Amino acid sequence: MSDGEISRRKLLLGGAMVGAAVVTGAAVHDGELGMPSQTIKGALPWREGAADAPPIATGTDYRFFTAAEQAFIEPAIERLIPPDDTGPSAMQSNVHVFLDRQLAGPYGRGDHFFLGGPWPKGTPEQGYQSRFSPAQLYRAAIPAVESYAKSQHDGKSFRELAAPDQDAVLKALESGEAKLEAADGKGFFAMLLQNTLEGYFSDPIYGGNKDMAAWKMIGFPGAHYDYREWVGRHGERVPYPPVSIQGRPGWSES
Amino acid sequence: MATQLPPVDAVMVGFGWTGAILGQQLCDAGLNVVALERGVWRDTPTDFATTFAQDELRYMWRHHLFQNVAYDTLTIRNNVNQDALPMRRLGSFLLGTGVGGAGVHWNAQIWRFLESDLKAYSHNLKRYGKAAVSAYDMTVQDYPVSWDEIEPYYDAFDKLCGTSGKAGNLSGKIQEGGNRFEGPRSAEYPNPPMAMPYGPTLFAKAAIEKGYQAFPHPSGNVSRPYTNPLGAQLGQCTYCGFCEKFGCGNYSKATAQTTILPYLLMKPNFTLRTESEVLKVETTADGKRATGVTYVNSAGEEFFQPAEIVVLSAYVLQNVRLMLLSKIGKPYDPKSGAGLVGKNYAYQTMGSVNVFFEEKIMNPFIGAGALATVVDEFNGDNFDHSGLGFIGGGYIAQMHTGGRPIEMIYTPPGTPAWGADWKKAAARNYLRAVNLSCHGSVMAHRGNYLDLDPTYRDSFGRPMLRMTFDFTDNELKMSRHLVDKAAEIGLAMEGVSTVKKNYRTGSWSVLPYQTTHNTGGTIMGDNPTNSVVNKYSQSWDVPNLFVTGAGAFPQNAGYNPTGTVAALTYLAADGIKSQYLKKAGPLVVA
Ligand SMILES: Cc1cc2nc3c(=O)[nH]c(=O)nc-3n(C[C@H](O)[C@H](O)[C@H](O)COP(=O)(O)OP(=O)(O)OC[C@H]3O[C@@H](n4cnc5c(N)ncnc54)[C@H](O)[C@@H]3O)c2cc1C
Ligand code: SF4
């Protein structure tokens, strides 16, 4: 194969890979090795139809969480972002759907985590130090939190607790005071809170932020890309309703 | 067995910002150049089109454009008494991968160091005495380049990028509206400053009332359409607010993609191979000459690429690791202080102040990576450090980089992290708060260094890089000083209700994000006993090996590094073109 041009064979191979990746929604341009190596010379490579558009989550059914896990996740995220007059709650925003899709997908598998051993406990400064991928951590931590809740509150499951008692369990996880059997409770809480905020505020294409109501609540216009006419309009509210990467209702058929 | 490839004049290891700059320079000098990049090809319409670039989850939180630590990471610890453990998830810094490197998702804040930064040792020694430069086990030293030497190359990078800003010192004449502390510039910025939203405007006003100068942040988000000397065209920035940590869909951010590749990739004497990871620099038996590099492509095939000149342009961390894996130079030992490769690893000390407004609407989402007004009174040695107990400093800026809601909602002091009170505070303050960033230096200290990890290995079975780093009291005191000064300005902003000071305290931690401004490890100096490379980024030990990037910094200044990184890369290119090609060998005789 000559070095002198983008090789035809590789171009075809590359095209085929991109096609396959679009079907599965996998990340092609993810900095992961695995794509055929390209030799680029005398040209700026560009391929029609190869844009690295994001995968779109569909449906509102559960695909990852078991019934027992749902019984914890739903009330737990509803305490993290409760329903009130200020704006939507986590459940009203479909954060549970977001979490489910994330954990069922590449993030759940820890596609951007290094999970190799050995696995001694680290200092707080060393951050995440577990063999578990996020999906494994949720799977291990939820039953452990339930056992902890039962041990503290007369055998009641998390769902059965009154809101202040649910908050007490969550705070004990947050501070590290609750020692769980099978998982790092503090690390789990940090991940759950982060993922909940992600589901609340990320683009609705990922299954959460239903109707972009969380964006409306704070005043974020979403996926706009041009504010030139607004830079100099100091103190004025930008009147645009939020828009998603997929547009907004009434904007297009999607 | 590695397949032997035809020899080339120069091989570049890594094709990010510095790889692209040096590649262009060497190709223009007629050299036959091959660049090996371990990541994928990336271009604007394919990888960060305006139809999907503005996706906070995917790019910021799922690391879509960053180095994937599942394949390669490093180990970290705060001091030699701890066991280093892998950075299992990126956090404090967000390493680049793929064509364009970290430059694809940088902010494009384009700074020059101060004249006194280049002389951090001798300048501080003269002004404050021996104790000031040796406290906290400091191992600070001078850059081997003077202002006059480096200035033309700063200017070249500004012209490449179309930097938008206002000069403060034109050939020694102080200019109204610019940074009067900067070294003399040979030319005004190629483009006028960016338009300023409300926050930076109020910040500048308050700063001036307090007796400081305030000026627009130099920006590689361009303020108007621009064609650079290579004929590459940039479009006007639209203040989209998805800039740092994101690719630009508008061709408005200066990157290798927008400023160099349209020119370089068309050259017949340039070849780029992607998904090609260099494992090692090969040397002759006596270790005095690099013969080329061994690399593996994504199919697992191994190649040997012979070359007359080898350039490590793989970012600070991988450059150091490749030096160590290739057994070039002597590894630094913090106990004895002997050895140089890995020495003087430094970083950035970040503090901040959140400013909350009673009623004013700040529209934080109107942002760009380098959109800010800046106060530079407390940077470097722009102020008298007598009695303060530290050297170094940083700039204070009202950075208006965007209002991405997962990352950038500020809540007043005392707000809980979740629950009804958090929600109320988030809803109330999102539009009514701005952030003052305090971007501080890190001096070199004996205990901060890079070496190979004894335990953890990457997917090729090679030792990971090990980072041993902590802030010392020098950095923490400096940062505190900046935060306090910033808070005073914040409290003087019109319509303010309260401020929240975020001091940098305790040990360096993998969370939260601070900056991707890792420096040192292949430091430059005026002789082989104090440095790994000379001022032309040329290895003292292996004269046909050049090492680009912020690894050359003897210690880090209070500014973002890439302006200086790029200038040093142009200086290296000039050394190669004007001297080395005539007579291969050491460009500096010490
Ligand atoms: C979010 C963010 C914001 C930033 N903002 C600013 C800013 O505003 N101002 C500023 O001055 N700086 C900023 N920076 C830093 C700036 O991006 C870097 O200083 C700059 O990109 C460094 O250039 P480089 O060529 O040394 O490395 P890079 O641009 O990172 O390129 C290195 C390349 O080498 C490749 N590579 C590594 N190892 C190998 C190997 N073994 N074989 C083959 N290839 C390899 C990598 O994949 C990468 O593509 C920012 C960085 C980040 C991440
Ligand atoms: S802010 Fe400007 S330069 Fe940055 S990504 Fe948006 S359009 Fe591009």
Short mmCIF file of C-alpha atoms and ligand atoms in Angstrom, two decimals, chain A residues 225-226, chain B residues 50 53 104 106-108 194 219-222 234-244 246-254 365-371 400-401, ligand 2:
data_model
loop_
_atom_site.label_atom_id
_atom_site.label_comp_id
_atom_site.label_asym_id
_atom_site.label_seq_id
_atom_site.Cartn_x
_atom_site.Cartn_y
_atom_site.Cartn_z
CA TYR A 225 -25.05 28.75 19.36
CA ASP A 226 -25.11 32.47 18.65
CA THR B 50 -22.82 23.29 15.54
CA ALA B 53 -21.26 20.52 19.79
CA VAL B 104 -9.16 21.12 20.30
CA TRP B 106 -8.85 24.46 25.14
CA ASN B 107 -10.19 27.91 26.08
CA ALA B 108 -7.73 29.80 23.86
CA MET B 194 -13.96 40.64 22.16
CA SER B 219 -8.44 35.69 23.27
CA GLY B 220 -7.99 33.03 20.63
CA ASN B 221 -11.75 33.11 20.18
CA VAL B 222 -11.59 35.65 17.41
CA LEU B 234 -11.39 31.86 11.13
CA GLY B 235 -14.97 33.04 11.55
CA GLN B 236 -16.24 35.50 14.15
CA CYS B 237 -16.89 33.93 17.55
CA THR B 238 -20.60 33.72 18.40
CA TYR B 239 -20.16 33.62 22.21
CA CYS B 240 -21.80 30.19 22.27
CA GLY B 241 -20.55 29.32 25.77
CA PHE B 242 -19.48 25.77 24.85
CA CYS B 243 -15.81 26.51 24.33
CA GLU B 244 -13.45 25.22 27.04
CA PHE B 246 -15.60 21.51 23.79
CA GLY B 247 -14.68 21.72 20.14
CA CYS B 248 -15.73 24.85 18.23
CA GLY B 249 -18.30 24.35 15.50
CA ASN B 250 -17.80 27.83 14.06
CA TYR B 251 -14.11 27.77 13.09
CA SER B 252 -13.78 30.66 15.56
CA LYS B 253 -11.37 29.18 18.08
CA ALA B 254 -7.70 29.04 17.21
CA PHE B 365 -24.44 31.41 29.08
CA ILE B 366 -23.18 34.20 26.79
CA GLY B 367 -19.64 32.98 26.96
CA ALA B 368 -16.39 32.20 25.21
CA GLY B 369 -13.27 30.43 26.42
CA ALA B 370 -11.24 33.59 26.86
CA LEU B 371 -14.03 36.11 27.41
CA HIS B 400 -17.37 34.54 31.27
CA THR B 401 -16.79 31.15 29.72
S1 SF4 C 2 -17.34 30.58 22.22
FE1 SF4 C 2 -16.70 31.20 20.17
S2 SF4 C 2 -14.69 30.25 19.83
FE2 SF4 C 2 -15.64 29.24 21.61
S3 SF4 C 2 -16.66 27.42 20.77
FE3 SF4 C 2 -18.20 29.09 20.81
S4 SF4 C 2 -18.08 30.09 18.82
FE4 SF4 C 2 -16.24 28.82 19.06
#
